[in-house]
Amino acid sequence: MKLVIRVKLLPTPEQATALQATLHACNAAANHVSHTAFTTGTKRNRELRALTYTHLKTRWALGSQAAQHVIKKTADAYAALTGNLKAGNLGKPGSTRFRRAPEKPIAFRPQGAQPYDDRMLSWQMPQRTVSIRTVAGRKKRLAFTGEETQLLLLTHHRQVEHADLNASHVIAGRGWWMWVCGAESQVPALTLIA
């Protein structure tokens, strides 16, 4: 069964500034990778990594994992565009929408979601805090909360199915922050909550 686990992050003003700077840096870096992919015609993850990885780490002060996720997110966006064109989701071949879609680099919004994994996060479940890697360094004791069932699912997956939580996203809204993760479980959700 597929589960989505959501928790609300409760950063201090300093932590929120660092998170915002990180999202902006990651998405600016993704725009750079997208421009490189568009101008060179190189749209596969491994080849894009060879072209952009070092530059992302130095120019935007991204850690290794963040740089890898930025490159993969961009490669995945181009793969999705290609798939949508082939499936006819952007109109029939020759239509205006179909022609315009691949005419310019894919753009990422400054506040767009950014993938995170366990190498960038460290959870302290009893204290309900998380340590998270940002462009301003690691921010420790960032508080989080959520619905009780979501917190129970998170605790369960952190203890039992650690490997299943290796892909998650930090998402920003107007004045709020969320951590969202997809997880696989062999156990029905009602059993996990009970």
PDB file of C-alpha atoms in Angstrom:
ATOM      1  CA  MET A   1       0.000   0.000   0.000  1.00  0.00           C
ATOM      2  CA  LYS A   2       1.267   3.493  -0.829  1.00  0.00           C
ATOM      3  CA  LEU A   3       1.153   6.038   1.966  1.00  0.00           C
ATOM      4  CA  VAL A   4       1.791   9.769   2.031  1.00  0.00           C
ATOM      5  CA  ILE A   5       3.211  11.110   5.258  1.00  0.00           C
ATOM      6  CA  ARG A   6       2.976  14.857   5.905  1.00  0.00           C
ATOM      7  CA  VAL A   7       4.343  16.839   8.803  1.00  0.00           C
ATOM      8  CA  LYS A   8       4.362  20.580   9.330  1.00  0.00           C
ATOM      9  CA  LEU A   9       7.753  22.126   9.990  1.00  0.00           C
ATOM     10  CA  LEU A  10       7.825  24.894  12.593  1.00  0.00           C
ATOM     11  CA  PRO A  11      11.056  26.767  11.895  1.00  0.00           C
ATOM     12  CA  THR A  12      12.296  29.734  13.867  1.00  0.00           C
ATOM     13  CA  PRO A  13      12.667  32.923  11.779  1.00  0.00           C
ATOM     14  CA  GLU A  14      16.382  32.161  11.309  1.00  0.00           C
ATOM     15  CA  GLN A  15      15.651  28.554  10.271  1.00  0.00           C
ATOM     16  CA  ALA A  16      12.881  29.719   7.897  1.00  0.00           C
ATOM     17  CA  THR A  17      15.296  32.164   6.254  1.00  0.00           C
ATOM     18  CA  ALA A  18      17.812  29.347   5.735  1.00  0.00           C
ATOM     19  CA  LEU A  19      15.114  27.019   4.335  1.00  0.00           C
ATOM     20  CA  GLN A  20      13.890  29.730   1.971  1.00  0.00           C
ATOM     21  CA  ALA A  21      17.433  30.489   0.801  1.00  0.00           C
ATOM     22  CA  THR A  22      17.935  26.770   0.204  1.00  0.00           C
ATOM     23  CA  LEU A  23      14.777  26.428  -1.907  1.00  0.00           C
ATOM     24  CA  HIS A  24      15.723  29.509  -3.913  1.00  0.00           C
ATOM     25  CA  ALA A  25      19.284  28.244  -4.451  1.00  0.00           C
ATOM     26  CA  CYS A  26      18.126  24.748  -5.440  1.00  0.00           C
ATOM     27  CA  ASN A  27      15.576  26.064  -7.914  1.00  0.00           C
ATOM     28  CA  ALA A  28      18.012  28.627  -9.381  1.00  0.00           C
ATOM     29  CA  ALA A  29      20.474  25.753  -9.777  1.00  0.00           C
ATOM     30  CA  ALA A  30      17.735  23.638 -11.396  1.00  0.00           C
ATOM     31  CA  ASN A  31      17.114  26.471 -13.868  1.00  0.00           C
ATOM     32  CA  HIS A  32      20.839  26.481 -14.677  1.00  0.00           C
ATOM     33  CA  VAL A  33      20.802  22.701 -15.232  1.00  0.00           C
ATOM     34  CA  SER A  34      17.663  23.077 -17.350  1.00  0.00           C
ATOM     35  CA  HIS A  35      19.327  25.738 -19.493  1.00  0.00           C
ATOM     36  CA  THR A  36      22.374  23.473 -19.905  1.00  0.00           C
ATOM     37  CA  ALA A  37      20.136  20.536 -20.837  1.00  0.00           C
ATOM     38  CA  PHE A  38      18.248  22.654 -23.340  1.00  0.00           C
ATOM     39  CA  THR A  39      21.287  24.230 -25.025  1.00  0.00           C
ATOM     40  CA  THR A  40      23.363  21.022 -25.192  1.00  0.00           C
ATOM     41  CA  GLY A  41      20.509  18.588 -25.837  1.00  0.00           C
ATOM     42  CA  THR A  42      21.784  16.509 -22.910  1.00  0.00           C
ATOM     43  CA  LYS A  43      18.810  15.522 -20.802  1.00  0.00           C
ATOM     44  CA  ARG A  44      19.858  12.342 -19.014  1.00  0.00           C
ATOM     45  CA  ASN A  45      20.810  12.419 -15.336  1.00  0.00           C
ATOM     46  CA  ARG A  46      24.319  10.969 -15.606  1.00  0.00           C
ATOM     47  CA  GLU A  47      25.367  13.182 -18.522  1.00  0.00           C
ATOM     48  CA  LEU A  48      23.888  16.294 -16.886  1.00  0.00           C
ATOM     49  CA  ARG A  49      25.768  15.461 -13.700  1.00  0.00           C
ATOM     50  CA  ALA A  50      29.046  15.398 -15.594  1.00  0.00           C
ATOM     51  CA  LEU A  51      28.283  18.830 -17.065  1.00  0.00           C
ATOM     52  CA  THR A  52      26.885  20.652 -14.013  1.00  0.00           C
ATOM     53  CA  TYR A  53      27.627  18.981 -10.654  1.00  0.00           C
ATOM     54  CA  THR A  54      30.786  20.863  -9.668  1.00  0.00           C
ATOM     55  CA  HIS A  55      29.357  24.213 -10.752  1.00  0.00           C
ATOM     56  CA  LEU A  56      26.193  23.667  -8.677  1.00  0.00           C
ATOM     57  CA  LYS A  57      28.196  22.901  -5.553  1.00  0.00           C
ATOM     58  CA  THR A  58      30.422  25.961  -5.862  1.00  0.00           C
ATOM     59  CA  ARG A  59      28.055  28.623  -7.235  1.00  0.00           C
ATOM     60  CA  TRP A  60      25.018  27.844  -5.063  1.00  0.00           C
ATOM     61  CA  ALA A  61      26.806  26.324  -2.034  1.00  0.00           C
ATOM     62  CA  LEU A  62      24.811  23.125  -2.394  1.00  0.00           C
ATOM     63  CA  GLY A  63      25.828  19.966  -0.601  1.00  0.00           C
ATOM     64  CA  SER A  64      26.522  16.828  -2.612  1.00  0.00           C
ATOM     65  CA  GLN A  65      23.052  15.340  -2.117  1.00  0.00           C
ATOM     66  CA  ALA A  66      21.244  18.594  -2.860  1.00  0.00           C
ATOM     67  CA  ALA A  67      23.227  18.994  -6.098  1.00  0.00           C
ATOM     68  CA  GLN A  68      22.413  15.401  -7.090  1.00  0.00           C
ATOM     69  CA  HIS A  69      18.704  15.962  -6.377  1.00  0.00           C
ATOM     70  CA  VAL A  70      18.663  19.198  -8.390  1.00  0.00           C
ATOM     71  CA  ILE A  71      20.152  17.422 -11.403  1.00  0.00           C
ATOM     72  CA  LYS A  72      17.791  14.445 -11.081  1.00  0.00           C
ATOM     73  CA  LYS A  73      14.744  16.688 -10.650  1.00  0.00           C
ATOM     74  CA  THR A  74      15.681  18.497 -13.871  1.00  0.00           C
ATOM     75  CA  ALA A  75      16.334  15.282 -15.810  1.00  0.00           C
ATOM     76  CA  ASP A  76      12.985  13.913 -14.553  1.00  0.00           C
ATOM     77  CA  ALA A  77      11.213  17.090 -15.705  1.00  0.00           C
ATOM     78  CA  TYR A  78      12.597  16.652 -19.227  1.00  0.00           C
ATOM     79  CA  ALA A  79      11.653  12.962 -19.202  1.00  0.00           C
ATOM     80  CA  ALA A  80       8.106  13.932 -18.162  1.00  0.00           C
ATOM     81  CA  LEU A  81       7.938  16.531 -20.943  1.00  0.00           C
ATOM     82  CA  THR A  82       9.041  13.935 -23.507  1.00  0.00           C
ATOM     83  CA  GLY A  83       6.512  11.430 -22.154  1.00  0.00           C
ATOM     84  CA  ASN A  84       3.704  13.994 -22.263  1.00  0.00           C
ATOM     85  CA  LEU A  85       4.555  14.902 -25.850  1.00  0.00           C
ATOM     86  CA  LYS A  86       4.586  11.228 -26.899  1.00  0.00           C
ATOM     87  CA  ALA A  87       1.306  10.514 -25.063  1.00  0.00           C
ATOM     88  CA  GLY A  88      -0.411  13.483 -26.705  1.00  0.00           C
ATOM     89  CA  ASN A  89      -1.035  15.193 -23.370  1.00  0.00           C
ATOM     90  CA  LEU A  90       0.150  18.505 -24.827  1.00  0.00           C
ATOM     91  CA  GLY A  91      -2.058  18.376 -27.891  1.00  0.00           C
ATOM     92  CA  LYS A  92      -1.679  16.779 -31.278  1.00  0.00           C
ATOM     93  CA  PRO A  93       1.631  16.989 -33.131  1.00  0.00           C
ATOM     94  CA  GLY A  94       1.708  20.284 -34.980  1.00  0.00           C
ATOM     95  CA  SER A  95      -0.649  22.069 -32.591  1.00  0.00           C
ATOM     96  CA  THR A  96       0.538  25.339 -31.068  1.00  0.00           C
ATOM     97  CA  ARG A  97       0.816  23.912 -27.543  1.00  0.00           C
ATOM     98  CA  PHE A  98       2.663  20.812 -28.782  1.00  0.00           C
ATOM     99  CA  ARG A  99       5.178  22.948 -30.722  1.00  0.00           C
ATOM    100  CA  ARG A 100       5.751  25.504 -27.951  1.00  0.00           C
ATOM    101  CA  ALA A 101       6.339  23.042 -25.097  1.00  0.00           C
ATOM    102  CA  PRO A 102       9.884  22.030 -26.123  1.00  0.00           C
ATOM    103  CA  GLU A 103      10.874  25.459 -27.533  1.00  0.00           C
ATOM    104  CA  LYS A 104      12.372  26.793 -24.306  1.00  0.00           C
ATOM    105  CA  PRO A 105      14.092  25.419 -21.182  1.00  0.00           C
ATOM    106  CA  ILE A 106      11.891  24.061 -18.413  1.00  0.00           C
ATOM    107  CA  ALA A 107      11.658  26.655 -15.626  1.00  0.00           C
ATOM    108  CA  PHE A 108      11.515  26.024 -11.873  1.00  0.00           C
ATOM    109  CA  ARG A 109       9.744  28.440  -9.509  1.00  0.00           C
ATOM    110  CA  PRO A 110      11.891  29.869  -6.672  1.00  0.00           C
ATOM    111  CA  GLN A 111       9.567  28.313  -4.059  1.00  0.00           C
ATOM    112  CA  GLY A 112       9.259  24.961  -5.871  1.00  0.00           C
ATOM    113  CA  ALA A 113       9.506  21.779  -3.794  1.00  0.00           C
ATOM    114  CA  GLN A 114      12.954  20.301  -3.280  1.00  0.00           C
ATOM    115  CA  PRO A 115      13.726  16.592  -2.776  1.00  0.00           C
ATOM    116  CA  TYR A 116      15.462  15.613   0.459  1.00  0.00           C
ATOM    117  CA  ASP A 117      16.735  12.248   1.632  1.00  0.00           C
ATOM    118  CA  ASP A 118      18.060  10.745   4.850  1.00  0.00           C
ATOM    119  CA  ARG A 119      21.567  12.069   4.181  1.00  0.00           C
ATOM    120  CA  MET A 120      20.146  15.593   4.436  1.00  0.00           C
ATOM    121  CA  LEU A 121      17.745  15.006   7.352  1.00  0.00           C
ATOM    122  CA  SER A 122      18.137  13.637  10.845  1.00  0.00           C
ATOM    123  CA  TRP A 123      14.970  13.014  12.869  1.00  0.00           C
ATOM    124  CA  GLN A 124      14.733  13.211  16.666  1.00  0.00           C
ATOM    125  CA  MET A 125      11.286  11.673  17.074  1.00  0.00           C
ATOM    126  CA  PRO A 126      10.832  11.909  20.890  1.00  0.00           C
ATOM    127  CA  GLN A 127      11.688  15.629  20.827  1.00  0.00           C
ATOM    128  CA  ARG A 128       9.724  16.183  17.583  1.00  0.00           C
ATOM    129  CA  THR A 129      12.644  17.972  15.969  1.00  0.00           C
ATOM    130  CA  VAL A 130      14.615  17.467  12.791  1.00  0.00           C
ATOM    131  CA  SER A 131      18.088  18.500  11.735  1.00  0.00           C
ATOM    132  CA  ILE A 132      18.153  19.619   8.105  1.00  0.00           C
ATOM    133  CA  ARG A 133      20.928  20.585   5.692  1.00  0.00           C
ATOM    134  CA  THR A 134      20.573  24.102   4.204  1.00  0.00           C
ATOM    135  CA  VAL A 135      22.844  26.418   2.225  1.00  0.00           C
ATOM    136  CA  ALA A 136      23.532  28.159   5.560  1.00  0.00           C
ATOM    137  CA  GLY A 137      24.722  24.894   7.120  1.00  0.00           C
ATOM    138  CA  ARG A 138      22.890  22.277   9.134  1.00  0.00           C
ATOM    139  CA  LYS A 139      19.946  23.686  11.082  1.00  0.00           C
ATOM    140  CA  LYS A 140      19.337  21.661  14.220  1.00  0.00           C
ATOM    141  CA  ARG A 141      16.298  21.302  16.459  1.00  0.00           C
ATOM    142  CA  LEU A 142      13.808  22.447  13.819  1.00  0.00           C
ATOM    143  CA  ALA A 143      10.456  21.637  15.414  1.00  0.00           C
ATOM    144  CA  PHE A 144       7.712  19.749  13.590  1.00  0.00           C
ATOM    145  CA  THR A 145       4.141  18.722  14.260  1.00  0.00           C
ATOM    146  CA  GLY A 146       1.309  16.982  12.465  1.00  0.00           C
ATOM    147  CA  GLU A 147      -1.813  14.936  12.823  1.00  0.00           C
ATOM    148  CA  GLU A 148      -1.293  12.160  15.330  1.00  0.00           C
ATOM    149  CA  THR A 149      -1.823   9.450  12.697  1.00  0.00           C
ATOM    150  CA  GLN A 150       0.811  11.050  10.443  1.00  0.00           C
ATOM    151  CA  LEU A 151       3.309  11.229  13.315  1.00  0.00           C
ATOM    152  CA  LEU A 152       2.633   7.571  14.179  1.00  0.00           C
ATOM    153  CA  LEU A 153       3.213   6.570  10.555  1.00  0.00           C
ATOM    154  CA  LEU A 154       6.424   8.581  10.457  1.00  0.00           C
ATOM    155  CA  THR A 155       7.663   7.027  13.706  1.00  0.00           C
ATOM    156  CA  HIS A 156       6.775   3.541  12.463  1.00  0.00           C
ATOM    157  CA  HIS A 157       8.551   3.983   9.144  1.00  0.00           C
ATOM    158  CA  ARG A 158      11.593   5.546  10.791  1.00  0.00           C
ATOM    159  CA  GLN A 159      11.931   2.499  13.089  1.00  0.00           C
ATOM    160  CA  VAL A 160      10.814  -0.402  10.920  1.00  0.00           C
ATOM    161  CA  GLU A 161      11.044   0.497   7.256  1.00  0.00           C
ATOM    162  CA  HIS A 162      13.886   3.025   7.278  1.00  0.00           C
ATOM    163  CA  ALA A 163      14.870   2.390   3.646  1.00  0.00           C
ATOM    164  CA  ASP A 164      11.366   3.122   2.378  1.00  0.00           C
ATOM    165  CA  LEU A 165      11.594   6.821   3.353  1.00  0.00           C
ATOM    166  CA  ASN A 166      14.532   7.771   1.173  1.00  0.00           C
ATOM    167  CA  ALA A 167      12.620  10.209  -1.042  1.00  0.00           C
ATOM    168  CA  SER A 168      10.827  13.181   0.424  1.00  0.00           C
ATOM    169  CA  HIS A 169      10.200  16.837  -0.348  1.00  0.00           C
ATOM    170  CA  VAL A 170      10.325  20.075   1.579  1.00  0.00           C
ATOM    171  CA  ILE A 171       7.499  22.320   0.398  1.00  0.00           C
ATOM    172  CA  ALA A 172       6.957  26.002   1.208  1.00  0.00           C
ATOM    173  CA  GLY A 173       3.737  27.961   1.164  1.00  0.00           C
ATOM    174  CA  ARG A 174       2.837  31.434   2.300  1.00  0.00           C
ATOM    175  CA  GLY A 175       4.106  31.332   5.833  1.00  0.00           C
ATOM    176  CA  TRP A 176       4.142  27.529   6.218  1.00  0.00           C
ATOM    177  CA  TRP A 177       6.570  24.662   5.612  1.00  0.00           C
ATOM    178  CA  MET A 178       5.762  20.988   5.041  1.00  0.00           C
ATOM    179  CA  TRP A 179       7.767  17.809   4.741  1.00  0.00           C
ATOM    180  CA  VAL A 180       5.995  15.267   2.524  1.00  0.00           C
ATOM    181  CA  CYS A 181       7.080  11.718   1.881  1.00  0.00           C
ATOM    182  CA  GLY A 182       5.707   8.797  -0.066  1.00  0.00           C
ATOM    183  CA  ALA A 183       6.180   5.413   1.561  1.00  0.00           C
ATOM    184  CA  GLU A 184       5.434   1.801   0.765  1.00  0.00           C
ATOM    185  CA  SER A 185       3.951  -0.421   3.430  1.00  0.00           C
ATOM    186  CA  GLN A 186       3.020  -4.086   3.487  1.00  0.00           C
ATOM    187  CA  VAL A 187       0.812  -3.426   6.525  1.00  0.00           C
ATOM    188  CA  PRO A 188      -2.645  -1.835   6.151  1.00  0.00           C
ATOM    189  CA  ALA A 189      -2.781   1.763   7.414  1.00  0.00           C
ATOM    190  CA  LEU A 190      -5.426   0.962  10.044  1.00  0.00           C
ATOM    191  CA  THR A 191      -3.104  -1.612  11.596  1.00  0.00           C
ATOM    192  CA  LEU A 192      -0.279   0.932  11.770  1.00  0.00           C
ATOM    193  CA  ILE A 193      -2.500   3.494  13.464  1.00  0.00           C
ATOM    194  CA  ALA A 194      -4.117   1.148  15.973  1.00  0.00           C
TER     195      ALA A 194
END
